PDB file of C-alpha atoms and ligand atoms in Angstrom:
ATOM      1  CA  MET H  37     -19.496   4.428  -2.415  1.00  0.00           C
ATOM      2  CA  ARG H  38     -21.344   1.255  -3.431  1.00  0.00           C
ATOM      3  CA  ARG H  39     -19.155  -1.848  -2.614  1.00  0.00           C
ATOM      4  CA  PRO H  40     -19.372  -5.196  -4.303  1.00  0.00           C
ATOM      5  CA  THR H  41     -19.577  -8.081  -1.913  1.00  0.00           C
ATOM      6  CA  GLU H  42     -19.089 -11.076  -3.813  1.00  0.00           C
ATOM      7  CA  ASP H  43     -15.825 -12.619  -5.154  1.00  0.00           C
ATOM      8  CA  THR H  44     -16.808 -14.873  -7.918  1.00  0.00           C
ATOM      9  CA  LEU H  45     -14.812 -17.395 -10.101  1.00  0.00           C
ATOM     10  CA  ARG H  46     -14.903 -14.785 -12.698  1.00  0.00           C
ATOM     11  CA  HIS H  47     -13.171 -12.451 -10.539  1.00  0.00           C
ATOM     12  CA  GLN H  48     -10.589 -14.945  -9.519  1.00  0.00           C
ATOM     13  CA  GLY H  49     -10.107 -15.754 -13.240  1.00  0.00           C
ATOM     14  CA  LEU H  50      -9.389 -12.112 -13.860  1.00  0.00           C
ATOM     15  CA  ARG H  51      -7.238 -11.830 -10.972  1.00  0.00           C
ATOM     16  CA  ASN H  52      -4.938 -14.678 -12.446  1.00  0.00           C
ATOM     17  CA  LYS H  53      -4.660 -13.032 -15.536  1.00  0.00           C
ATOM     18  CA  LEU H  54      -3.607  -9.747 -13.858  1.00  0.00           C
ATOM     19  CA  ILE H  55      -0.985 -11.792 -11.919  1.00  0.00           C
ATOM     20  CA  ALA H  56       0.354 -13.113 -15.107  1.00  0.00           C
ATOM     21  CA  GLN H  57       0.654  -9.720 -16.506  1.00  0.00           C
ATOM     22  CA  LEU H  58       2.807  -8.610 -13.490  1.00  0.00           C
ATOM     23  CA  GLU H  59       5.204 -11.517 -13.783  1.00  0.00           C
ATOM     24  CA  ALA H  60       5.371 -10.478 -17.688  1.00  0.00           C
ATOM     25  CA  LYS H  61       6.364  -6.978 -16.464  1.00  0.00           C
ATOM     26  CA  GLY H  62       9.087  -8.402 -14.086  1.00  0.00           C
ATOM     27  CA  ILE H  63       7.486  -9.019 -10.838  1.00  0.00           C
ATOM     28  CA  LYS H  64       9.283 -12.083  -9.321  1.00  0.00           C
ATOM     29  CA  ASP H  65       8.594 -12.595  -5.637  1.00  0.00           C
ATOM     30  CA  PRO H  66       6.150 -15.283  -5.464  1.00  0.00           C
ATOM     31  CA  GLN H  67       4.957 -14.094  -2.065  1.00  0.00           C
ATOM     32  CA  VAL H  68       3.933 -10.812  -3.535  1.00  0.00           C
ATOM     33  CA  LEU H  69       2.230 -12.701  -6.591  1.00  0.00           C
ATOM     34  CA  THR H  70       0.410 -15.261  -4.219  1.00  0.00           C
ATOM     35  CA  ALA H  71      -0.870 -12.242  -2.112  1.00  0.00           C
ATOM     36  CA  MET H  72      -2.132 -10.073  -4.861  1.00  0.00           C
ATOM     37  CA  GLY H  73      -3.686 -13.154  -6.279  1.00  0.00           C
ATOM     38  CA  LYS H  74      -5.776 -13.633  -3.261  1.00  0.00           C
ATOM     39  CA  VAL H  75      -6.824  -9.997  -2.349  1.00  0.00           C
ATOM     40  CA  PRO H  76     -10.088  -8.953  -4.199  1.00  0.00           C
ATOM     41  CA  ARG H  77      -9.026  -5.701  -5.480  1.00  0.00           C
ATOM     42  CA  HIS H  78     -12.564  -5.096  -6.839  1.00  0.00           C
ATOM     43  CA  PHE H  79     -13.707  -4.833  -3.016  1.00  0.00           C
ATOM     44  CA  PHE H  80     -11.811  -1.650  -2.662  1.00  0.00           C
ATOM     45  CA  LEU H  81     -13.258   0.235  -5.410  1.00  0.00           C
ATOM     46  CA  ASP H  82     -17.048   1.297  -6.379  1.00  0.00           C
ATOM     47  CA  ILE H  83     -19.017  -1.427  -7.915  1.00  0.00           C
ATOM     48  CA  GLY H  84     -18.796   0.246 -11.233  1.00  0.00           C
ATOM     49  CA  PHE H  85     -15.191  -0.706 -11.500  1.00  0.00           C
ATOM     50  CA  ASP H  86     -16.174  -4.514 -10.871  1.00  0.00           C
ATOM     51  CA  GLU H  87     -14.072  -6.031 -13.715  1.00  0.00           C
ATOM     52  CA  LEU H  88     -11.888  -2.922 -14.540  1.00  0.00           C
ATOM     53  CA  ALA H  89     -10.444  -3.523 -11.066  1.00  0.00           C
ATOM     54  CA  TYR H  90      -8.314  -6.283 -12.728  1.00  0.00           C
ATOM     55  CA  THR H  91      -6.763  -4.223 -15.141  1.00  0.00           C
ATOM     56  CA  ASP H  92      -3.483  -2.416 -14.462  1.00  0.00           C
ATOM     57  CA  ARG H  93      -4.721   0.900 -13.860  1.00  0.00           C
ATOM     58  CA  SER H  94      -5.200   3.403 -10.924  1.00  0.00           C
ATOM     59  CA  PHE H  95      -8.760   4.552 -10.230  1.00  0.00           C
ATOM     60  CA  PRO H  96     -10.306   7.302  -8.210  1.00  0.00           C
ATOM     61  CA  ILE H  97     -11.261   6.633  -4.784  1.00  0.00           C
ATOM     62  CA  GLU H  98     -12.900   9.123  -2.211  1.00  0.00           C
ATOM     63  CA  ALA H  99     -11.369  12.644  -1.376  1.00  0.00           C
ATOM     64  CA  GLY H 100      -9.760  13.083  -4.892  1.00  0.00           C
ATOM     65  CA  GLN H 101      -7.152  10.256  -4.022  1.00  0.00           C
ATOM     66  CA  THR H 102      -6.511   7.160  -6.124  1.00  0.00           C
ATOM     67  CA  ILE H 103      -5.803   3.401  -5.749  1.00  0.00           C
ATOM     68  CA  SER H 104      -2.336   2.721  -6.951  1.00  0.00           C
ATOM     69  CA  HIS H 105      -1.903   0.561 -10.094  1.00  0.00           C
ATOM     70  CA  PRO H 106      -1.345  -3.144  -9.338  1.00  0.00           C
ATOM     71  CA  TYR H 107       2.209  -2.839 -10.801  1.00  0.00           C
ATOM     72  CA  THR H 108       3.005  -0.080  -8.545  1.00  0.00           C
ATOM     73  CA  VAL H 109       1.535  -1.972  -5.625  1.00  0.00           C
ATOM     74  CA  ALA H 110       3.678  -5.036  -6.581  1.00  0.00           C
ATOM     75  CA  TYR H 111       6.836  -3.023  -7.291  1.00  0.00           C
ATOM     76  CA  GLN H 112       6.752  -1.411  -3.888  1.00  0.00           C
ATOM     77  CA  THR H 113       5.988  -4.539  -2.022  1.00  0.00           C
ATOM     78  CA  GLU H 114       8.533  -6.427  -3.831  1.00  0.00           C
ATOM     79  CA  LEU H 115      11.250  -3.822  -2.960  1.00  0.00           C
ATOM     80  CA  LEU H 116       9.873  -3.775   0.663  1.00  0.00           C
ATOM     81  CA  GLN H 117      10.933  -7.626   1.385  1.00  0.00           C
ATOM     82  CA  VAL H 118       8.307  -8.394   3.644  1.00  0.00           C
ATOM     83  CA  SER H 119       8.184 -11.698   5.553  1.00  0.00           C
ATOM     84  CA  LYS H 120       5.646 -13.006   8.031  1.00  0.00           C
ATOM     85  CA  TRP H 121       5.119 -10.995  11.147  1.00  0.00           C
ATOM     86  CA  SER H 122       7.174  -7.949   9.750  1.00  0.00           C
ATOM     87  CA  LYS H 123       6.086  -4.874  11.439  1.00  0.00           C
ATOM     88  CA  VAL H 124       5.101  -2.623   8.637  1.00  0.00           C
ATOM     89  CA  LEU H 125       4.123   1.194   8.808  1.00  0.00           C
ATOM     90  CA  GLU H 126       2.401   2.230   5.503  1.00  0.00           C
ATOM     91  CA  VAL H 127       1.976   5.973   4.875  1.00  0.00           C
ATOM     92  CA  GLY H 128      -1.186   6.646   2.789  1.00  0.00           C
ATOM     93  CA  THR H 129      -3.996   4.124   3.567  1.00  0.00           C
ATOM     94  CA  GLY H 130      -6.230   5.414   0.601  1.00  0.00           C
ATOM     95  CA  SER H 131      -8.388   2.511  -0.275  1.00  0.00           C
ATOM     96  CA  GLY H 132      -6.697   0.064   2.067  1.00  0.00           C
ATOM     97  CA  TYR H 133      -5.857  -2.291  -0.572  1.00  0.00           C
ATOM     98  CA  GLN H 134      -1.796  -2.100  -0.345  1.00  0.00           C
ATOM     99  CA  ALA H 135      -2.498  -2.712   3.578  1.00  0.00           C
ATOM    100  CA  ALA H 136      -4.337  -5.884   2.473  1.00  0.00           C
ATOM    101  CA  VAL H 137      -1.951  -7.074   0.451  1.00  0.00           C
ATOM    102  CA  LEU H 138       0.744  -6.793   3.050  1.00  0.00           C
ATOM    103  CA  ALA H 139      -1.571  -8.224   5.738  1.00  0.00           C
ATOM    104  CA  GLU H 140      -2.242 -11.186   3.251  1.00  0.00           C
ATOM    105  CA  MET H 141       1.703 -11.677   3.314  1.00  0.00           C
ATOM    106  CA  GLY H 142       1.271 -12.198   6.943  1.00  0.00           C
ATOM    107  CA  ALA H 143       2.628  -8.720   8.022  1.00  0.00           C
ATOM    108  CA  GLN H 144       1.538  -6.942  11.001  1.00  0.00           C
ATOM    109  CA  VAL H 145       0.384  -3.470   9.437  1.00  0.00           C
ATOM    110  CA  PHE H 146       0.028  -0.229  11.018  1.00  0.00           C
ATOM    111  CA  THR H 147      -1.469   2.399   8.371  1.00  0.00           C
ATOM    112  CA  ILE H 148      -1.837   6.063   8.534  1.00  0.00           C
ATOM    113  CA  GLU H 149      -4.235   8.395   6.446  1.00  0.00           C
ATOM    114  CA  ARG H 150      -4.240  12.001   6.631  1.00  0.00           C
ATOM    115  CA  GLN H 151      -7.771  12.462   4.966  1.00  0.00           C
ATOM    116  CA  SER H 152     -10.554  11.943   7.465  1.00  0.00           C
ATOM    117  CA  GLU H 153     -13.004  11.086   4.899  1.00  0.00           C
ATOM    118  CA  LEU H 154     -10.889   8.223   3.759  1.00  0.00           C
ATOM    119  CA  PHE H 155      -9.888   6.932   7.250  1.00  0.00           C
ATOM    120  CA  GLU H 156     -13.679   7.110   8.261  1.00  0.00           C
ATOM    121  CA  GLN H 157     -14.513   4.936   5.156  1.00  0.00           C
ATOM    122  CA  ARG H 158     -11.921   2.412   6.138  1.00  0.00           C
ATOM    123  CA  LYS H 159     -13.411   1.997   9.451  1.00  0.00           C
ATOM    124  CA  LYS H 160     -16.620   1.297   8.122  1.00  0.00           C
ATOM    125  CA  PHE H 161     -15.285  -1.322   5.629  1.00  0.00           C
ATOM    126  CA  LYS H 162     -16.352  -4.454   7.719  1.00  0.00           C
ATOM    127  CA  TRP H 163     -14.734  -6.800   5.133  1.00  0.00           C
ATOM    128  CA  LEU H 164     -11.315  -5.456   5.350  1.00  0.00           C
ATOM    129  CA  MET H 165     -11.362  -4.872   9.304  1.00  0.00           C
ATOM    130  CA  GLU H 166     -12.613  -8.548   9.802  1.00  0.00           C
ATOM    131  CA  THR H 167     -10.423 -10.180   7.105  1.00  0.00           C
ATOM    132  CA  TYR H 168      -7.202  -8.694   8.319  1.00  0.00           C
ATOM    133  CA  ARG H 169      -7.196  -8.059  11.819  1.00  0.00           C
ATOM    134  CA  LEU H 170      -3.413  -7.546  11.765  1.00  0.00           C
ATOM    135  CA  ILE H 171      -4.155  -4.164  10.300  1.00  0.00           C
ATOM    136  CA  LYS H 172      -4.404  -1.165  12.674  1.00  0.00           C
ATOM    137  CA  PHE H 173      -5.804   2.236  11.127  1.00  0.00           C
ATOM    138  CA  PHE H 174      -4.566   5.545  12.239  1.00  0.00           C
ATOM    139  CA  TYR H 175      -5.756   9.184  11.233  1.00  0.00           C
ATOM    140  CA  GLY H 176      -2.757  11.333  11.128  1.00  0.00           C
ATOM    141  CA  ASP H 177       0.044  12.930   9.234  1.00  0.00           C
ATOM    142  CA  GLY H 178       2.512  10.146   8.005  1.00  0.00           C
ATOM    143  CA  TYR H 179       5.264  12.715   8.417  1.00  0.00           C
ATOM    144  CA  ALA H 180       5.095  11.985  12.104  1.00  0.00           C
ATOM    145  CA  GLY H 181       5.101   8.268  11.686  1.00  0.00           C
ATOM    146  CA  GLN H 182       3.718   6.176  14.674  1.00  0.00           C
ATOM    147  CA  PRO H 183       6.027   6.706  17.644  1.00  0.00           C
ATOM    148  CA  THR H 184       3.907   4.567  19.846  1.00  0.00           C
ATOM    149  CA  PHE H 185       4.366   1.580  17.925  1.00  0.00           C
ATOM    150  CA  ALA H 186       7.866   2.310  16.710  1.00  0.00           C
ATOM    151  CA  PRO H 187      10.559   0.946  15.688  1.00  0.00           C
ATOM    152  CA  PHE H 188       9.268  -0.731  12.363  1.00  0.00           C
ATOM    153  CA  ASP H 189      10.678  -3.539  10.359  1.00  0.00           C
ATOM    154  CA  ARG H 190       9.644  -1.849   7.121  1.00  0.00           C
ATOM    155  CA  ILE H 191       7.958   1.394   6.239  1.00  0.00           C
ATOM    156  CA  LEU H 192       6.280   2.136   3.024  1.00  0.00           C
ATOM    157  CA  ILE H 193       5.103   5.250   1.621  1.00  0.00           C
ATOM    158  CA  THR H 194       2.561   5.351  -0.772  1.00  0.00           C
ATOM    159  CA  ALA H 195       2.225   9.040  -1.804  1.00  0.00           C
ATOM    160  CA  GLY H 196       4.827  10.865  -3.478  1.00  0.00           C
ATOM    161  CA  ALA H 197       7.229  12.586  -1.085  1.00  0.00           C
ATOM    162  CA  PRO H 198       9.247  15.833  -2.332  1.00  0.00           C
ATOM    163  CA  ALA H 199      12.302  14.443  -0.522  1.00  0.00           C
ATOM    164  CA  VAL H 200      13.023  11.294   1.865  1.00  0.00           C
ATOM    165  CA  PRO H 201      11.171  12.107   4.888  1.00  0.00           C
ATOM    166  CA  GLU H 202      14.131  11.887   7.216  1.00  0.00           C
ATOM    167  CA  GLY H 203      12.004  12.171  10.215  1.00  0.00           C
ATOM    168  CA  LEU H 204      10.781   8.614   9.741  1.00  0.00           C
ATOM    169  CA  ILE H 205      14.277   6.976   9.862  1.00  0.00           C
ATOM    170  CA  PRO H 206      14.383   6.849  13.602  1.00  0.00           C
ATOM    171  CA  GLN H 207      11.105   4.864  13.595  1.00  0.00           C
ATOM    172  CA  LEU H 208      13.017   2.068  11.290  1.00  0.00           C
ATOM    173  CA  LYS H 209      14.699  -0.587  13.188  1.00  0.00           C
ATOM    174  CA  VAL H 210      18.433  -1.136  12.257  1.00  0.00           C
ATOM    175  CA  GLY H 211      18.515  -3.494   9.219  1.00  0.00           C
ATOM    176  CA  GLY H 212      14.977  -2.117   8.496  1.00  0.00           C
ATOM    177  CA  VAL H 213      13.958  -0.992   4.994  1.00  0.00           C
ATOM    178  CA  LEU H 214      11.819   2.194   3.930  1.00  0.00           C
ATOM    179  CA  VAL H 215      10.613   2.438   0.376  1.00  0.00           C
ATOM    180  CA  VAL H 216       9.308   5.744  -0.939  1.00  0.00           C
ATOM    181  CA  PRO H 217       8.630   7.646  -4.019  1.00  0.00           C
ATOM    182  CA  VAL H 218      10.597  10.778  -4.194  1.00  0.00           C
ATOM    183  CA  GLY H 219       9.943  13.802  -6.391  1.00  0.00           C
ATOM    184  CA  GLU H 220       7.489  16.662  -6.868  1.00  0.00           C
ATOM    185  CA  GLY H 221       5.165  17.026  -9.773  1.00  0.00           C
ATOM    186  CA  ASP H 222       4.254  14.085 -11.895  1.00  0.00           C
ATOM    187  CA  ALA H 223       7.110  11.966 -11.591  1.00  0.00           C
ATOM    188  CA  GLN H 224       8.692  10.368  -8.779  1.00  0.00           C
ATOM    189  CA  ARG H 225      11.606   7.941  -8.467  1.00  0.00           C
ATOM    190  CA  MET H 226      11.445   4.848  -6.310  1.00  0.00           C
ATOM    191  CA  HIS H 227      13.719   5.024  -3.317  1.00  0.00           C
ATOM    192  CA  ARG H 228      14.664   2.318  -0.986  1.00  0.00           C
ATOM    193  CA  ILE H 229      16.660   3.162   1.913  1.00  0.00           C
ATOM    194  CA  VAL H 230      18.208   0.544   4.457  1.00  0.00           C
ATOM    195  CA  ARG H 231      19.003   1.677   7.709  1.00  0.00           C
ATOM    196  CA  VAL H 232      22.645  -0.227   8.014  1.00  0.00           C
ATOM    197  CA  SER H 233      23.281   1.094  11.592  1.00  0.00           C
ATOM    198  CA  ALA H 234      22.023   3.429  14.147  1.00  0.00           C
ATOM    199  CA  SER H 235      23.829   6.524  12.264  1.00  0.00           C
ATOM    200  CA  GLU H 236      24.110   5.138   8.562  1.00  0.00           C
ATOM    201  CA  ILE H 237      21.730   4.640   5.710  1.00  0.00           C
ATOM    202  CA  LYS H 238      22.178   3.086   2.346  1.00  0.00           C
ATOM    203  CA  GLN H 239      20.078   4.532  -0.491  1.00  0.00           C
ATOM    204  CA  GLU H 240      19.045   2.725  -3.970  1.00  0.00           C
ATOM    205  CA  VAL H 241      16.979   4.473  -6.645  1.00  0.00           C
ATOM    206  CA  PHE H 242      14.890   2.483  -8.877  1.00  0.00           C
ATOM    207  CA  ASP H 243      12.245   3.148 -11.810  1.00  0.00           C
ATOM    208  CA  GLU H 244       9.799   6.281 -12.083  1.00  0.00           C
ATOM    209  CA  PHE H 245       6.263   6.323 -11.145  1.00  0.00           C
ATOM    210  CA  SER H 246       3.500   8.791 -10.635  1.00  0.00           C
ATOM    211  CA  PHE H 247       1.830   9.295  -7.383  1.00  0.00           C
ATOM    212  CA  VAL H 248      -0.508  11.581  -5.419  1.00  0.00           C
ATOM    213  CA  PRO H 249       1.558  14.084  -3.362  1.00  0.00           C
ATOM    214  CA  MET H 250       2.365  13.248   0.267  1.00  0.00           C
ATOM    215  CA  LEU H 251       1.019  16.549   2.079  1.00  0.00           C
ATOM    216  CA  LYS H 252       1.897  17.725   5.453  1.00  0.00           C
ATOM    217  CA  GLY H 253      -0.882  17.945   8.082  1.00  0.00           C
ATOM    218  CA  LYS H 254      -4.354  16.327   8.322  1.00  0.00           C
ATOM    219  CA  SER H 255      -7.560  17.171   6.360  1.00  0.00           C
TER     220      SER H 255
HETATM  221  N1  SAH Z 226      -1.918   2.768  -0.391  1.00  0.00           N
HETATM  222  C1  SAH Z 226      -2.937   3.344  -1.024  1.00  0.00           C
HETATM  223  C2  SAH Z 226      -2.710   4.403  -2.230  1.00  0.00           C
HETATM  224  C3  SAH Z 226      -3.309   5.643  -1.787  1.00  0.00           C
HETATM  225  S1  SAH Z 226      -2.998   7.041  -2.709  1.00  0.00           S
HETATM  226  C4  SAH Z 226      -3.886   2.222  -1.568  1.00  0.00           C
HETATM  227  O1  SAH Z 226      -3.604   1.077  -1.718  1.00  0.00           O
HETATM  228  O2  SAH Z 226      -5.112   2.542  -2.131  1.00  0.00           O
HETATM  229  C5  SAH Z 226      -1.939   7.990  -1.203  1.00  0.00           C
HETATM  230  C6  SAH Z 226      -2.719   8.187  -0.083  1.00  0.00           C
HETATM  231  O3  SAH Z 226      -1.853   8.782   0.733  1.00  0.00           O
HETATM  232  C7  SAH Z 226      -3.944   9.258  -0.256  1.00  0.00           C
HETATM  233  O4  SAH Z 226      -4.998   8.595   0.303  1.00  0.00           O
HETATM  234  C8  SAH Z 226      -3.566  10.470   0.576  1.00  0.00           C
HETATM  235  O5  SAH Z 226      -4.455  11.131   1.265  1.00  0.00           O
HETATM  236  C9  SAH Z 226      -2.303   9.787   1.647  1.00  0.00           C
HETATM  237  N2  SAH Z 226      -1.475  10.752   2.080  1.00  0.00           N
HETATM  238  C10 SAH Z 226      -0.995  11.775   1.365  1.00  0.00           C
HETATM  239  N3  SAH Z 226       0.047  12.550   2.395  1.00  0.00           N
HETATM  240  C11 SAH Z 226       0.047  11.835   3.596  1.00  0.00           C
HETATM  241  C12 SAH Z 226       0.323  11.983   4.793  1.00  0.00           C
HETATM  242  N4  SAH Z 226       1.253  12.804   5.134  1.00  0.00           N
HETATM  243  N5  SAH Z 226      -0.001  11.220   5.880  1.00  0.00           N
HETATM  244  C13 SAH Z 226      -0.821  10.146   5.580  1.00  0.00           C
HETATM  245  N6  SAH Z 226      -1.362   9.943   4.442  1.00  0.00           N
HETATM  246  C14 SAH Z 226      -0.885  10.793   3.337  1.00  0.00           C
END
């Protein structure tokens, strides 16, 4: 992948337009909009996508995976209700864009990727590593979470899970929030799970999206 290295005024202008579109589509959280207005999405894609990066589309990255639509990133991040210093576990590092948005909001991010190719690429992505020192990258299966650093305030799954990954609930603090797209095939419904007590969860279901699948094991 050939990465762009410049973030110009033109990019900033395109980013502002994209943020206005996200607002028009219903994203309200000013923290989410501000963070997405700052992170140069084109840095996370091949140089060929330079301006397309600021359209509301998903694009291919390495290993047959995708960077999610900006609207999807905004939607999931809004549901997650992150604040400064929230400890967030992300499953599905992919391009690293979502992790950067969370870090831009001041969260402490622990992100897991099961594809070694993507994990290795992110480690070599110097800009990301240096700009967001609060992101920690792990190679592994997100179904196992990250017990060493648990419990988390928030867990965000950015791949489509066939069912709510129950195994991750114990890694959520009481009062913590898990956002996960649930469903097999082409469509998933966004779920938000709040761990209301040690033994109880509350579940809400939101709109439909289309994610690459959350797969077991490493590759
Ligand atoms: N958050 C990403 C979107 C990536 S797409 C971004 O901002 O670009 C989903 C990613 O989840 C893919 O990279 C895929 O390899 C990864 N994935 C799928 N199942 C996984 C699992 N069990 N554990 C960790 N990562 C997984």
